[in-house]
Amino acid sequence: MASQSKVGRAVTVTILLLASAGIIFALLSFNQSDENVSQPQVGQAAPNFSLTNTDEKKMSLQELRGKVVVVNFWGTWCDPCREEMPRIQLMYEKYKDNGVVVVGVNIGESRVTAKGFADRLGLTFPIVLDHDRSVTLNQYKIGPIPTSFFIDKQGVVRYIYTGPMSSGYLETKIQTLLSQP
Amino acid sequence: MLVAAEWLYGTAFFSYLVTSILYIAGVTGKKIKIENGTAASNKWTRVGYWVAIFAVAVQLAGFLARWIGGGHAPVSNMFEYMSFWAWAIMLAFVVISAFYHFPILGAFAAPTALAVLGYANVFPDVNMSLIPALKSYWLYIHVTTAALGEGVLTIAFAAALMHLLVITEVNMPDKRSKWLEFVLFLFITLIGFVFISLMYKVQGYHVSDPVTGNVYKLPPVIGSTGTDVGSLATLFGIPLPLFNVPSWMTWGKAPIRLNTLLLTFVVSIILYLVLRLLNRKPLVRTVSAWVKGLDAPSLDELSYRAIAIGYPIFTLGAIVFAMIWAQEAWGSYWSWDPKETWALITWLYYTLYLHLRLQRGWEGERASWLAVAGFVVILFLLVGVNFLIVGLHAYA
Amino acid sequence: MTTVVRRRRTLTTWLWDFFASIKVAIVIIALIAISAVIGTILPQENFIPSLNPGAYYPQTYGTFGEIYYTLGFSHMYTSWWFVSLMLLLGISLIICSLERVVPLYKSLQRQQIKPALSVIQRKEIYVPAAGADETAVDKLIEELTRRKYKVRREGTSFMAERMRISRFGAYILHIGLIIIILGALSRLIPGWYVSKNIWVEEGQTVSVTGSEFFVRNDDFIVEFYDDGRPKHFETKAVIIDGGQETVKQSIIVNSPLKYKGFMLFQANYLPPMLRTLDLELTEKDSKQTLGKFTMDFSNMQTEYKAGEYTVRALDYFPDFVFGNDGPTTRSTDPNNPVLLIQVEGPGIEKPLKQWFFPLNQMVLEQESKYELVPFGGRMVETTGLRVQKDNGIPIVYGGSVVVLAGLVLVFYFQHKRIWGQLHDGVLHVGAHTSKNWFGMRKDMEKIFQSVGMPVEVSLNKRGKK
């Protein structure tokens, strides 16, 4: 038992444990910096993005601060997205003068396709094109679509909904967010 | 060449059967003298040993013929792999018997190898051309080395089982003899599965479920959710399926697997009860009579030696070569694929065995139980993972 | 150790003793094994066909799946506590080894050449050879040396030793395992590890993730067996580094392209897809060509110039299908592209909307006087390459070699020691081995045989084990 000095043992144990703690810490931060970050959660600030809309104008989430924003991720190939669009359009028309903006984020399609779709369905809210899908996949981690984020006037995500929304759902959420400062 | 291979494999299968019969006849025929803890060989076991050597040689020839005929090493589907494992068990038995004189070992090792070879034949034995990921020499090296290690570890199981049979007072209906009886029952389960699978395979039985598209190779007693009861087939005039799986068990081939498990269980129980009735006493008493009087410490030592030989081979084949192959084929030496993970679990298991034995003095009974359970772990690694867990590993 | 001392143990001594315990090591190994088993019950997150595991597990496996996901079992092997277990195992390996290897080394260094005679007589193998003299000792030593024993001599006493290193096999094995763990952890060093899938269309040049070079896909080849299973995938790849084509190589499964520590593996592919079409704008009646242009289906423009005319794309369905509520697309891939266009230009006062079917020439009565006629184009296949860089691989392989060396030393070699002392014409020889007493006995018999002193060697009771 006396073959190694007490000090040597103490130093060895301490170094090993500290190294392990360091490795665990490095691993955790590694996983975080990796693409493993999850979808923005309710209560977190909505990640900002800047994309061009169907009229080739730049548009960023930042500049809509102070309004209630509904960010809707969709694609023309997705039937449920198509199904909910008229209801979103209706709510947009009803509340746009009260400070509500709907931003449709088209996932990876061409301007022609997105614009053609919007024209056919008579959509008037801004539609931006996430051509390389980086906002959809890296920033917002969208799984199934449609997925909608309700963002309050402070730019904080308040509700997330996956699947086609009913008019009632849209309206109550919009009203709730409008009633808050 | 492939025809020759088929014929050679068939001969090997038959030789396994003959070896098993000869050995069991040898030990049950009361002709073996057990003196001073060692058993002398008799006519039966001597012939059995030569047939075992013949079986190993014939199957090796079949292996090579299939290699030449098929253009790639025949270790790339379940039939080929399981056959190879059986061969490895037989080879390990032949080699170890040359050094340790335990003719009775054959009465345990040969039937185990036979059951494994029977299990191999449940799978289609077609010579499949390879998908790209399997075209690698590292794969052959990995798979054959791993099988050799597993073969030696299987001998450790046989020796440990013999050791337990020697030291357990089987006439006492206590926990130990019940557990040993259970081990024998598990062995019968393996035989039962092979038996029904082969029986229906020979008939070319298959029923497809129009709702899910699942194909049953055994009578569908359990149907998928949504399949009407009694709509698929009949068995002895009883319309099948009798009932459906619980609704949460819907993924993949879960209903088929549950069905196979259930049928195996039922057939095994019947098989066991028949044997039990014929025997008129617990099977363990009969089997332990074969080995009574053998030197228990030598068997314990033999079991340990087999693990000491098999463990490094297993490490090399199932872990190190597997890592190299995965690196070459998938670009990552370790990806926690279920098969890979189970190889690690098996390795950790035998690591525990060695530490408990060498550092904590777990010798004799406890070590033998560990070695017997180790065989179950290997079985799970080779059979259970494919059967129960859906993975990315090469063999479907 | 008395209780008084134990009570005074500092935290670090306590920790040392904790990690030096074999019991603790066994518990850690068992915990790792059990966790690994749990992790295989359901597929891990990286193997599921969904980006949203939180939804996938409950949907596919019901309540059990939800619990499994909530407890973090779905990413078992990267969870902080599984990695912690691995690290605890590493610490235990180091401390257990240090605790035992130092005393072992010292005791083997301190061995006496000439222990008391009674010590030899109590060895498991003990042979008293009568009628021996100093020449017998000489001959025996010579024979032992020939058999690769290291012999130390002191007068008429000697001690011979072989394969002492096998006693250290277990520790060598442990060192190998520690090296492997370090090699696996080296992925945490920034820049040491890259693993990413990239898609490269034929003809395209794509930046290789994490590197400063690019890869170009000159051609992608896929072959199938008759039953539809894949037979062969091949990407004819070119590495472009600093503007130079540095490597040209085919990448096939199991044979990656290696360049500057990176490996590019054939991992995936996409079936052929329409990429560009060369189109002619013609007047239907006169068959007169009005202009030509190329349409890129991966980058659809709103308008194309064809001579003096403009072809305006009003709507585009890459994968056209006629749905319940009108025309729609099934996907974003141009599998069945259909466009709504209108032609504007000299002499056209009121442009008419018309459908354009580039692949299927649908017969559709359209009022327009113009049509688009394809006269060329390009289909492309896309290869999926896995970019892999892992500087830790040599470390892991090196560690594996050390592990295997340790295993061979532990299990296939043995440490043998033989002592001899001449007392009054009797040569007392004792032997000890770390395992395989049977072999040692045979060895002794052979050794005596070859020096002309045949003896029968039997084991004392202790050596029978």
PDB file of C-alpha atoms in Angstrom, chain A residues 1-4 6 8-14 16-17 19-21 23-24 26-28 30-31 35 39 56 76-79 82 107-117 119-120 131 133 137 141-144 162, chain C residues 1 5 12-13 15-17 19 51-52 55 78-80 83-84 87-88 91 94-95 98-99 102-103 106 182 185 187-188 193 196 298-302 313-318 325-332 339-340:
ATOM      1  CA  MET A   1       0.000   0.000   0.000  1.00  0.00           C
ATOM      2  CA  ALA A   2       2.850   2.349   0.701  1.00  0.00           C
ATOM      3  CA  SER A   3       4.299   1.857  -2.755  1.00  0.00           C
ATOM      4  CA  GLN A   4       2.986   5.143  -4.013  1.00  0.00           C
ATOM      5  CA  LYS A   6      -0.205   9.848  -0.921  1.00  0.00           C
ATOM      6  CA  GLY A   8       0.978  11.255  -6.003  1.00  0.00           C
ATOM      7  CA  ARG A   9      -2.325   9.486  -5.621  1.00  0.00           C
ATOM      8  CA  ALA A  10      -4.162  12.644  -4.717  1.00  0.00           C
ATOM      9  CA  VAL A  11      -2.717  14.416  -7.746  1.00  0.00           C
ATOM     10  CA  THR A  12      -3.545  11.520 -10.072  1.00  0.00           C
ATOM     11  CA  VAL A  13      -7.148  11.229  -8.905  1.00  0.00           C
ATOM     12  CA  THR A  14      -7.687  14.961  -9.089  1.00  0.00           C
ATOM     13  CA  LEU A  16      -8.252  12.350 -13.887  1.00  0.00           C
ATOM     14  CA  LEU A  17     -11.504  13.648 -12.470  1.00  0.00           C
ATOM     15  CA  ALA A  19     -10.000  15.867 -17.140  1.00  0.00           C
ATOM     16  CA  SER A  20     -13.210  13.842 -17.215  1.00  0.00           C
ATOM     17  CA  ALA A  21     -15.280  16.806 -16.140  1.00  0.00           C
ATOM     18  CA  ILE A  23     -14.355  16.182 -21.460  1.00  0.00           C
ATOM     19  CA  ILE A  24     -18.008  15.968 -20.427  1.00  0.00           C
ATOM     20  CA  ALA A  26     -16.577  19.772 -24.044  1.00  0.00           C
ATOM     21  CA  LEU A  27     -18.925  17.036 -25.216  1.00  0.00           C
ATOM     22  CA  LEU A  28     -22.013  18.911 -24.106  1.00  0.00           C
ATOM     23  CA  PHE A  30     -19.899  20.094 -28.852  1.00  0.00           C
ATOM     24  CA  ASN A  31     -23.381  18.607 -29.127  1.00  0.00           C
ATOM     25  CA  GLU A  35     -26.588  20.713 -35.718  1.00  0.00           C
ATOM     26  CA  GLN A  39     -36.502  23.650 -32.748  1.00  0.00           C
ATOM     27  CA  GLU A  56     -37.822  39.777 -55.256  1.00  0.00           C
ATOM     28  CA  THR A  76     -46.883  23.520 -52.806  1.00  0.00           C
ATOM     29  CA  TRP A  77     -46.561  19.713 -52.803  1.00  0.00           C
ATOM     30  CA  CYS A  78     -48.035  19.473 -49.305  1.00  0.00           C
ATOM     31  CA  ASP A  79     -51.792  18.919 -49.327  1.00  0.00           C
ATOM     32  CA  ARG A  82     -52.852  23.929 -49.353  1.00  0.00           C
ATOM     33  CA  ILE A 107     -39.516  25.538 -48.622  1.00  0.00           C
ATOM     34  CA  GLY A 108     -37.052  25.100 -51.449  1.00  0.00           C
ATOM     35  CA  GLU A 109     -39.241  25.877 -54.462  1.00  0.00           C
ATOM     36  CA  SER A 110     -38.801  28.276 -57.327  1.00  0.00           C
ATOM     37  CA  ARG A 111     -40.261  31.742 -57.395  1.00  0.00           C
ATOM     38  CA  VAL A 112     -42.454  30.763 -60.332  1.00  0.00           C
ATOM     39  CA  THR A 113     -43.973  27.856 -58.443  1.00  0.00           C
ATOM     40  CA  ALA A 114     -44.590  29.795 -55.236  1.00  0.00           C
ATOM     41  CA  LYS A 115     -45.994  32.806 -57.023  1.00  0.00           C
ATOM     42  CA  GLY A 116     -48.188  30.693 -59.280  1.00  0.00           C
ATOM     43  CA  PHE A 117     -49.574  28.961 -56.229  1.00  0.00           C
ATOM     44  CA  ASP A 119     -51.976  33.672 -57.429  1.00  0.00           C
ATOM     45  CA  ARG A 120     -54.186  30.641 -57.843  1.00  0.00           C
ATOM     46  CA  HIS A 131     -34.421  28.341 -51.545  1.00  0.00           C
ATOM     47  CA  ARG A 133     -33.803  25.355 -46.981  1.00  0.00           C
ATOM     48  CA  LEU A 137     -33.750  22.913 -41.582  1.00  0.00           C
ATOM     49  CA  LYS A 141     -35.615  22.475 -37.492  1.00  0.00           C
ATOM     50  CA  ILE A 142     -38.935  21.881 -39.171  1.00  0.00           C
ATOM     51  CA  GLY A 143     -40.100  18.265 -39.292  1.00  0.00           C
ATOM     52  CA  PRO A 144     -43.579  17.711 -40.720  1.00  0.00           C
ATOM     53  CA  THR A 162     -47.874  21.401 -36.608  1.00  0.00           C
TER      54      THR A 162
ATOM     55  CA  MET C   1      -5.261   0.020   8.409  1.00  0.00           C
ATOM     56  CA  VAL C   5      -6.600   5.995  10.104  1.00  0.00           C
ATOM     57  CA  THR C  12      -8.711  12.058  -2.549  1.00  0.00           C
ATOM     58  CA  THR C  13      -7.606   8.911  -0.738  1.00  0.00           C
ATOM     59  CA  LEU C  15     -11.580   8.450  -4.293  1.00  0.00           C
ATOM     60  CA  TRP C  16      -8.379   6.575  -5.031  1.00  0.00           C
ATOM     61  CA  ASP C  17      -9.521   3.564  -3.037  1.00  0.00           C
ATOM     62  CA  PHE C  19     -11.484   3.634  -8.225  1.00  0.00           C
ATOM     63  CA  LEU C  51     -36.087  14.746 -38.197  1.00  0.00           C
ATOM     64  CA  ASN C  52     -38.406  15.134 -35.260  1.00  0.00           C
ATOM     65  CA  ALA C  55     -42.955  13.133 -32.433  1.00  0.00           C
ATOM     66  CA  THR C  78     -24.095  10.362 -26.732  1.00  0.00           C
ATOM     67  CA  SER C  79     -25.867  11.156 -23.477  1.00  0.00           C
ATOM     68  CA  TRP C  80     -23.711  12.809 -20.831  1.00  0.00           C
ATOM     69  CA  VAL C  83     -20.121   9.065 -21.675  1.00  0.00           C
ATOM     70  CA  SER C  84     -19.539   9.673 -17.963  1.00  0.00           C
ATOM     71  CA  LEU C  87     -14.878   7.986 -18.499  1.00  0.00           C
ATOM     72  CA  LEU C  88     -15.348   6.463 -15.047  1.00  0.00           C
ATOM     73  CA  ILE C  91     -10.337   6.324 -14.582  1.00  0.00           C
ATOM     74  CA  ILE C  94      -5.881   3.720 -14.899  1.00  0.00           C
ATOM     75  CA  ILE C  95      -6.094   3.613 -11.114  1.00  0.00           C
ATOM     76  CA  LEU C  98      -1.424   1.750 -11.165  1.00  0.00           C
ATOM     77  CA  GLU C  99      -2.500   0.267  -7.861  1.00  0.00           C
ATOM     78  CA  VAL C 102       3.735  -0.899  -9.327  1.00  0.00           C
ATOM     79  CA  PRO C 103       3.807  -3.444  -6.479  1.00  0.00           C
ATOM     80  CA  LYS C 106       8.729  -4.052  -7.553  1.00  0.00           C
ATOM     81  CA  LEU C 182      -8.629   8.709 -25.913  1.00  0.00           C
ATOM     82  CA  LEU C 185     -12.539  11.299 -27.502  1.00  0.00           C
ATOM     83  CA  ARG C 187     -13.285  13.767 -31.998  1.00  0.00           C
ATOM     84  CA  LEU C 188     -13.913  16.568 -29.533  1.00  0.00           C
ATOM     85  CA  TYR C 193     -13.619  15.114 -36.796  1.00  0.00           C
ATOM     86  CA  LYS C 196     -21.336  15.008 -43.227  1.00  0.00           C
ATOM     87  CA  SER C 298     -33.383  23.551 -60.733  1.00  0.00           C
ATOM     88  CA  ASN C 299     -33.414  27.298 -61.113  1.00  0.00           C
ATOM     89  CA  MET C 300     -36.630  28.256 -62.853  1.00  0.00           C
ATOM     90  CA  GLN C 301     -36.705  31.849 -64.070  1.00  0.00           C
ATOM     91  CA  THR C 302     -39.782  34.022 -64.372  1.00  0.00           C
ATOM     92  CA  ALA C 313     -43.313  31.426 -66.743  1.00  0.00           C
ATOM     93  CA  LEU C 314     -46.504  32.022 -64.782  1.00  0.00           C
ATOM     94  CA  ASP C 315     -46.663  28.817 -62.848  1.00  0.00           C
ATOM     95  CA  TYR C 316     -44.472  25.769 -62.553  1.00  0.00           C
ATOM     96  CA  PHE C 317     -45.348  22.303 -61.258  1.00  0.00           C
ATOM     97  CA  PRO C 318     -42.156  20.229 -61.027  1.00  0.00           C
ATOM     98  CA  ASP C 325     -58.767  20.955 -56.448  1.00  0.00           C
ATOM     99  CA  GLY C 326     -56.821  21.497 -59.625  1.00  0.00           C
ATOM    100  CA  PRO C 327     -53.254  21.053 -60.792  1.00  0.00           C
ATOM    101  CA  THR C 328     -50.635  20.545 -58.143  1.00  0.00           C
ATOM    102  CA  THR C 329     -47.199  19.058 -57.565  1.00  0.00           C
ATOM    103  CA  ARG C 330     -46.223  15.948 -55.667  1.00  0.00           C
ATOM    104  CA  SER C 331     -42.673  16.999 -54.879  1.00  0.00           C
ATOM    105  CA  THR C 332     -40.043  19.560 -55.670  1.00  0.00           C
ATOM    106  CA  LEU C 339     -45.444  24.961 -66.850  1.00  0.00           C
ATOM    107  CA  LEU C 340     -48.034  27.641 -67.417  1.00  0.00           C
TER     108      LEU C 340
END
